[in-house]
Short mmCIF file of C-alpha atoms in Angstrom, two decimals:
data_model
loop_
_atom_site.label_atom_id
_atom_site.label_comp_id
_atom_site.label_asym_id
_atom_site.label_seq_id
_atom_site.Cartn_x
_atom_site.Cartn_y
_atom_site.Cartn_z
CA LEU A 4 0.00 0.00 0.00
CA LYS A 5 1.29 3.46 -0.86
CA THR A 6 0.99 6.49 1.37
CA GLN A 7 0.37 9.97 0.02
CA LEU A 8 2.96 12.38 1.39
CA ARG A 9 2.20 16.04 2.06
CA LEU A 10 4.32 18.94 0.88
CA GLU A 11 5.32 19.86 4.44
CA ALA A 12 7.41 16.69 4.44
CA PHE A 13 9.75 18.41 1.96
CA TYR A 14 9.46 22.15 2.39
CA THR A 15 9.20 24.45 5.40
CA PHE A 16 6.79 27.31 5.90
CA ASN A 17 8.30 30.74 5.43
CA MET B 21 -1.76 52.06 -5.98
CA LEU B 22 -1.64 49.11 -8.30
CA GLU B 23 -2.25 49.23 -12.04
CA LEU B 24 -1.35 46.36 -14.34
CA ARG B 25 -2.24 46.35 -18.01
CA LEU B 26 -2.09 43.23 -20.12
CA THR B 27 -2.99 43.26 -23.82
CA GLN B 28 -4.18 39.67 -23.91
CA ALA B 29 -6.96 39.01 -21.42
CA GLY B 30 -6.98 35.48 -22.86
CA LEU B 31 -3.72 34.68 -21.06
CA LEU B 32 -5.11 35.66 -17.66
CA LYS B 33 -8.31 33.73 -18.39
CA LYS B 34 -6.29 30.60 -19.17
CA VAL B 35 -4.23 31.07 -16.00
CA LEU B 36 -7.35 31.23 -13.84
CA GLU B 37 -9.06 28.33 -15.58
CA SER B 38 -5.98 26.20 -14.93
CA ILE B 39 -5.84 26.73 -11.16
CA LYS B 40 -9.36 27.48 -9.93
CA ASP B 41 -10.27 23.82 -9.41
CA LEU B 42 -7.08 23.06 -7.48
CA VAL B 43 -7.11 26.09 -5.18
CA THR B 44 -10.23 27.91 -3.92
CA ASP B 45 -8.78 31.10 -2.44
CA ALA B 46 -5.29 32.55 -2.79
CA ASN B 47 -3.25 35.69 -2.28
CA PHE B 48 -1.92 37.35 -5.41
CA ASP B 49 1.34 39.06 -4.53
CA CYS B 50 2.38 42.08 -6.50
CA SER B 51 5.95 43.35 -6.40
CA ALA B 52 8.55 44.86 -8.72
CA THR B 53 9.28 41.32 -9.96
CA GLY B 54 5.75 40.66 -11.07
CA PHE B 55 2.31 39.38 -10.28
CA SER B 56 2.65 36.07 -8.49
CA LEU B 57 0.78 33.49 -6.50
CA GLN B 58 1.75 30.52 -4.41
CA ALA B 59 -0.99 28.31 -3.00
CA MET B 60 -1.51 24.75 -1.84
CA ASP B 61 -4.59 22.65 -2.40
CA SER B 62 -6.68 21.99 0.71
CA SER B 63 -4.99 18.65 1.40
CA HIS B 64 -1.45 20.12 1.13
CA VAL B 65 -0.47 17.53 -1.45
CA ALA B 66 -0.17 19.88 -4.42
CA LEU B 67 1.04 23.44 -4.80
CA VAL B 68 0.74 25.96 -7.58
CA ALA B 69 3.30 28.70 -8.16
CA LEU B 70 2.53 31.34 -10.76
CA LEU B 71 4.71 34.19 -11.94
CA LEU B 72 3.67 36.80 -14.48
CA ARG B 73 6.78 38.95 -14.87
CA SER B 74 6.36 42.70 -14.62
CA ASP B 75 8.14 43.29 -17.94
CA GLY B 76 5.58 41.06 -19.69
CA PHE B 77 2.86 43.62 -18.95
CA GLU B 78 2.18 46.55 -21.24
CA HIS B 79 2.00 48.77 -18.17
CA TYR B 80 3.03 47.78 -14.67
CA ARG B 81 2.69 50.06 -11.71
CA CYS B 82 3.04 48.66 -8.21
CA ASP B 83 4.04 51.38 -5.74
CA HIS B 84 4.78 48.93 -2.96
CA ASN B 85 4.42 45.22 -2.39
CA ILE B 86 0.79 44.28 -2.01
CA SER B 87 -1.00 41.01 -1.37
CA MET B 88 -4.58 40.63 -2.57
CA GLY B 89 -6.71 37.73 -1.37
CA MET B 90 -9.06 36.51 -4.06
CA ASN B 91 -11.55 33.73 -4.53
CA LEU B 92 -10.26 32.15 -7.72
CA GLY B 93 -13.68 30.88 -8.82
CA ASN B 94 -15.09 34.41 -8.59
CA MET B 95 -12.06 35.88 -10.33
CA ALA B 96 -12.46 33.31 -13.14
CA LYS B 97 -16.15 34.26 -13.44
CA MET B 98 -15.25 37.92 -13.93
CA LEU B 99 -12.47 37.19 -16.39
CA ARG B 100 -14.80 35.00 -18.44
CA CYS B 101 -16.68 38.24 -19.21
CA ALA B 102 -13.62 39.44 -21.15
CA SER B 103 -12.90 38.44 -24.73
CA ASP B 104 -9.52 36.81 -25.29
CA ASP B 105 -8.22 39.75 -27.32
CA ASP B 106 -9.45 42.41 -24.88
CA THR B 107 -6.90 44.39 -22.94
CA VAL B 108 -7.30 43.84 -19.22
CA THR B 109 -6.27 46.33 -16.55
CA ILE B 110 -6.11 45.24 -12.92
CA LYS B 111 -6.47 48.16 -10.52
CA ALA B 112 -6.47 48.47 -6.74
CA ASP B 113 -6.10 51.50 -4.50
CA ASP B 114 -3.98 51.37 -1.35
CA GLY B 115 -5.94 49.94 1.54
CA SER B 116 -8.96 49.13 -0.63
CA ASP B 117 -10.90 45.93 -0.06
CA THR B 118 -11.76 45.60 -3.74
CA VAL B 119 -9.94 45.05 -7.01
CA THR B 120 -11.17 46.26 -10.40
CA PHE B 121 -10.78 44.44 -13.69
CA MET B 122 -11.27 46.70 -16.68
CA PHE B 123 -11.69 45.16 -20.13
CA GLU B 124 -11.22 47.13 -23.34
CA SER B 125 -12.07 45.72 -26.74
CA PRO B 126 -9.34 45.96 -29.41
CA SER B 127 -11.20 48.77 -31.20
CA GLN B 128 -11.81 50.57 -27.87
CA ASP B 129 -15.55 50.69 -28.53
CA LYS B 130 -16.48 48.60 -25.52
CA ILE B 131 -15.10 49.22 -22.05
CA SER B 132 -16.31 47.26 -19.05
CA ASP B 133 -15.27 47.23 -15.46
CA TYR B 134 -15.85 44.62 -12.83
CA GLU B 135 -15.17 45.27 -9.19
CA MET B 136 -14.49 42.24 -7.02
CA LYS B 137 -14.35 42.01 -3.24
CA LEU B 138 -11.01 41.02 -1.80
CA MET B 139 -10.72 38.65 1.14
CA ASP B 140 -8.34 38.14 4.04
CA ILE B 141 -6.50 34.90 3.57
CA ASP B 142 -4.00 33.42 5.99
CA SER B 143 -1.40 32.47 3.45
CA GLU B 144 0.95 29.64 4.23
CA HIS B 145 3.94 30.25 2.02
CA LEU B 146 6.29 27.34 1.60
CA GLY B 147 9.95 28.03 1.03
CA ILE B 148 10.90 26.06 -2.07
CA PRO B 149 14.65 26.15 -2.68
CA GLU B 150 15.97 26.04 -6.23
CA ALA B 151 16.99 22.44 -6.70
CA GLU B 152 18.97 20.33 -9.14
CA TYR B 153 16.70 17.57 -10.38
CA GLN B 154 17.92 14.08 -11.27
CA ALA B 155 15.69 13.86 -14.31
CA ILE B 156 14.08 16.53 -16.46
CA VAL B 157 11.69 15.69 -19.29
CA ARG B 158 10.42 18.21 -21.81
CA MET B 159 7.58 16.97 -23.96
CA SER B 160 4.45 18.04 -25.77
CA ALA B 161 2.02 19.53 -23.25
CA SER B 162 -0.98 18.15 -25.10
CA GLU B 163 0.58 14.66 -25.25
CA PHE B 164 1.21 14.77 -21.50
CA ALA B 165 -2.42 15.83 -20.95
CA ARG B 166 -3.64 12.97 -23.12
CA ILE B 167 -1.52 10.45 -21.22
CA CYS B 168 -2.70 11.66 -17.79
CA LYS B 169 -6.33 11.57 -18.91
CA ASP B 170 -6.04 8.11 -20.47
CA LEU B 171 -4.23 6.56 -17.51
CA GLY B 172 -6.56 8.26 -15.05
CA THR B 173 -9.46 6.26 -16.47
CA ILE B 174 -7.65 3.02 -15.55
CA GLY B 175 -5.88 3.64 -12.25
CA ASP B 176 -5.73 6.09 -9.35
CA THR B 177 -1.95 6.34 -9.39
CA VAL B 178 0.62 6.82 -12.12
CA ILE B 179 4.23 5.68 -11.91
CA ILE B 180 6.50 8.01 -13.88
CA SER B 181 9.88 6.50 -14.68
CA VAL B 182 12.64 8.31 -16.52
CA THR B 183 15.60 6.59 -18.16
CA LYS B 184 17.95 8.07 -20.71
CA GLU B 185 15.93 6.39 -23.48
CA GLY B 186 12.63 7.94 -22.51
CA VAL B 187 9.87 8.40 -20.01
CA GLN B 188 7.39 5.72 -19.02
CA PHE B 189 3.96 6.27 -17.52
CA SER B 190 2.30 3.23 -15.91
CA THR B 191 -0.86 2.54 -14.01
CA LYS B 192 -2.75 -0.36 -12.49
CA GLY B 193 -6.43 -0.54 -11.71
CA ASP B 194 -9.26 -3.00 -11.11
CA ILE B 195 -9.75 -3.56 -14.84
CA GLY B 196 -6.09 -4.04 -15.73
CA THR B 197 -2.82 -2.23 -16.37
CA ALA B 198 -1.42 0.29 -18.84
CA ASN B 199 2.06 1.41 -19.86
CA ILE B 200 2.98 4.28 -22.15
CA ILE B 201 6.56 4.92 -23.20
CA CYS B 202 7.55 8.19 -24.82
CA ARG B 203 11.00 7.80 -26.30
CA LYS B 204 13.29 10.76 -26.57
CA ASN B 205 12.80 12.31 -29.96
CA THR B 206 14.01 15.59 -31.35
CA ALA B 207 13.52 14.73 -35.05
CA VAL B 208 10.04 16.24 -35.18
CA ASP B 209 8.19 18.56 -37.56
CA LYS B 210 7.09 20.94 -34.82
CA LYS B 211 9.50 21.66 -31.97
CA GLU B 212 6.72 21.43 -29.39
CA GLU B 213 6.33 17.74 -30.27
CA ALA B 214 9.90 16.96 -29.22
CA THR B 215 10.62 14.76 -26.20
CA VAL B 216 13.89 15.77 -24.56
CA ILE B 217 15.40 13.95 -21.59
CA GLU B 218 18.11 15.37 -19.34
CA MET B 219 19.02 12.78 -16.79
CA ALA B 220 21.73 12.34 -14.17
CA GLU B 221 20.15 9.19 -12.70
CA PRO B 222 17.08 7.14 -13.58
CA VAL B 223 14.12 8.13 -11.39
CA SER B 224 10.82 6.37 -10.77
CA LEU B 225 8.09 7.90 -8.61
CA THR B 226 4.38 7.33 -7.96
CA PHE B 227 1.77 10.08 -8.05
CA ALA B 228 -1.99 10.42 -7.69
CA SER B 229 -3.52 10.62 -11.19
CA ARG B 230 -6.20 13.13 -10.24
CA TYR B 231 -3.66 15.82 -9.39
CA LEU B 232 -1.67 15.26 -12.59
CA ILE B 233 -4.93 15.57 -14.52
CA ALA B 234 -5.73 18.81 -12.67
CA PHE B 235 -2.32 20.26 -13.63
CA THR B 236 -2.98 19.59 -17.31
CA LYS B 237 -5.73 22.25 -17.25
CA ALA B 238 -2.76 24.57 -17.88
CA THR B 239 -2.06 22.91 -21.25
CA PRO B 240 -3.42 25.90 -23.28
CA LEU B 241 -0.65 28.05 -21.75
CA ALA B 242 2.28 26.29 -23.42
CA GLY B 243 3.26 23.97 -26.24
CA GLN B 244 5.66 22.04 -24.04
CA VAL B 245 5.60 20.90 -20.45
CA THR B 246 8.72 20.42 -18.33
CA ILE B 247 8.60 17.60 -15.78
CA SER B 248 11.36 17.62 -13.13
CA MET B 249 11.90 14.71 -10.76
CA SER B 250 14.30 13.61 -8.05
CA TYR B 251 14.00 10.60 -5.78
CA ASP B 252 11.68 11.18 -2.84
CA MET B 253 10.97 14.76 -3.84
CA PRO B 254 7.82 16.43 -5.16
CA ILE B 255 7.53 16.40 -8.94
CA VAL B 256 7.46 19.79 -10.67
CA VAL B 257 5.23 20.16 -13.73
CA GLU B 258 5.98 23.47 -15.41
CA TYR B 259 4.24 25.36 -18.19
CA LYS B 260 6.36 28.27 -19.43
CA MET B 261 4.47 31.21 -20.86
CA GLU B 262 6.53 32.87 -23.56
CA THR B 263 7.92 36.19 -22.27
CA MET B 264 5.43 36.29 -19.37
CA GLY B 265 6.65 33.77 -16.82
CA TYR B 266 5.55 30.36 -15.67
CA MET B 267 2.94 28.19 -14.03
CA ARG B 268 4.51 25.49 -11.86
CA PHE B 269 2.72 22.69 -10.09
CA TYR B 270 4.38 20.72 -7.30
CA LEU B 271 3.04 17.33 -6.25
CA ALA B 272 4.21 15.22 -3.32
CA PRO B 273 4.82 11.58 -4.25
CA LYS B 274 3.22 8.47 -2.83
CA ILE B 275 5.63 6.16 -1.09
CA GLU B 276 5.62 2.50 -0.10
CA GLU B 277 5.20 2.14 3.66
#
């Protein structure tokens, strides 16, 4: 089963 | 005071049509660089980054940086009232809670203005560093749209794999499987039909089809699409608008647990 990652896993909030 | 004049309302219409289903509300940021937007979809899986460069406008006046919160569906509704070859002027006074779109027909015999309410939006800006990608594919934007649409009818996810020979799109669903290989090819009649691969390492990643399909709403903006991938990083799907800037979509991958 594959899990959908969210963008916060890669980038930080400014 | 903000006043931006663009001779082709059609471009702005296409921009709005390509993002309004992905993002409901967003802040448009206006600075000396240009008219830009960065917004995530509600699930924080996809992000859109738009830049319309200031020098692409016929007239560009932005006295100081300003952020205008807009409902993209409402903005699209107003822009649909413009003809593609109308000139559009976007105007806002300092401190105003409205923005005005003025449309002028090419012969100047019809002038309309639409005033839209602005909204306060808590924007969550992500810092996206410039990155070197392991694989970059440039291919026909309409071909990419066709592939996403076709595979989306068969499976919920698409595996995109890049090798130096080409790019492969695969899916698996209840009814069966599908594989499409686009080989690199620069011997084409029209340069937008070329498939160009720049690759440091082969990359294979899995993405949700419905987001890729949503991104392809931007197909009318460009002949070619640029797809950038690195292992365990969001994919970037970019439509470059000649002289004006770009529309970039970022999508987080799906990973095996």
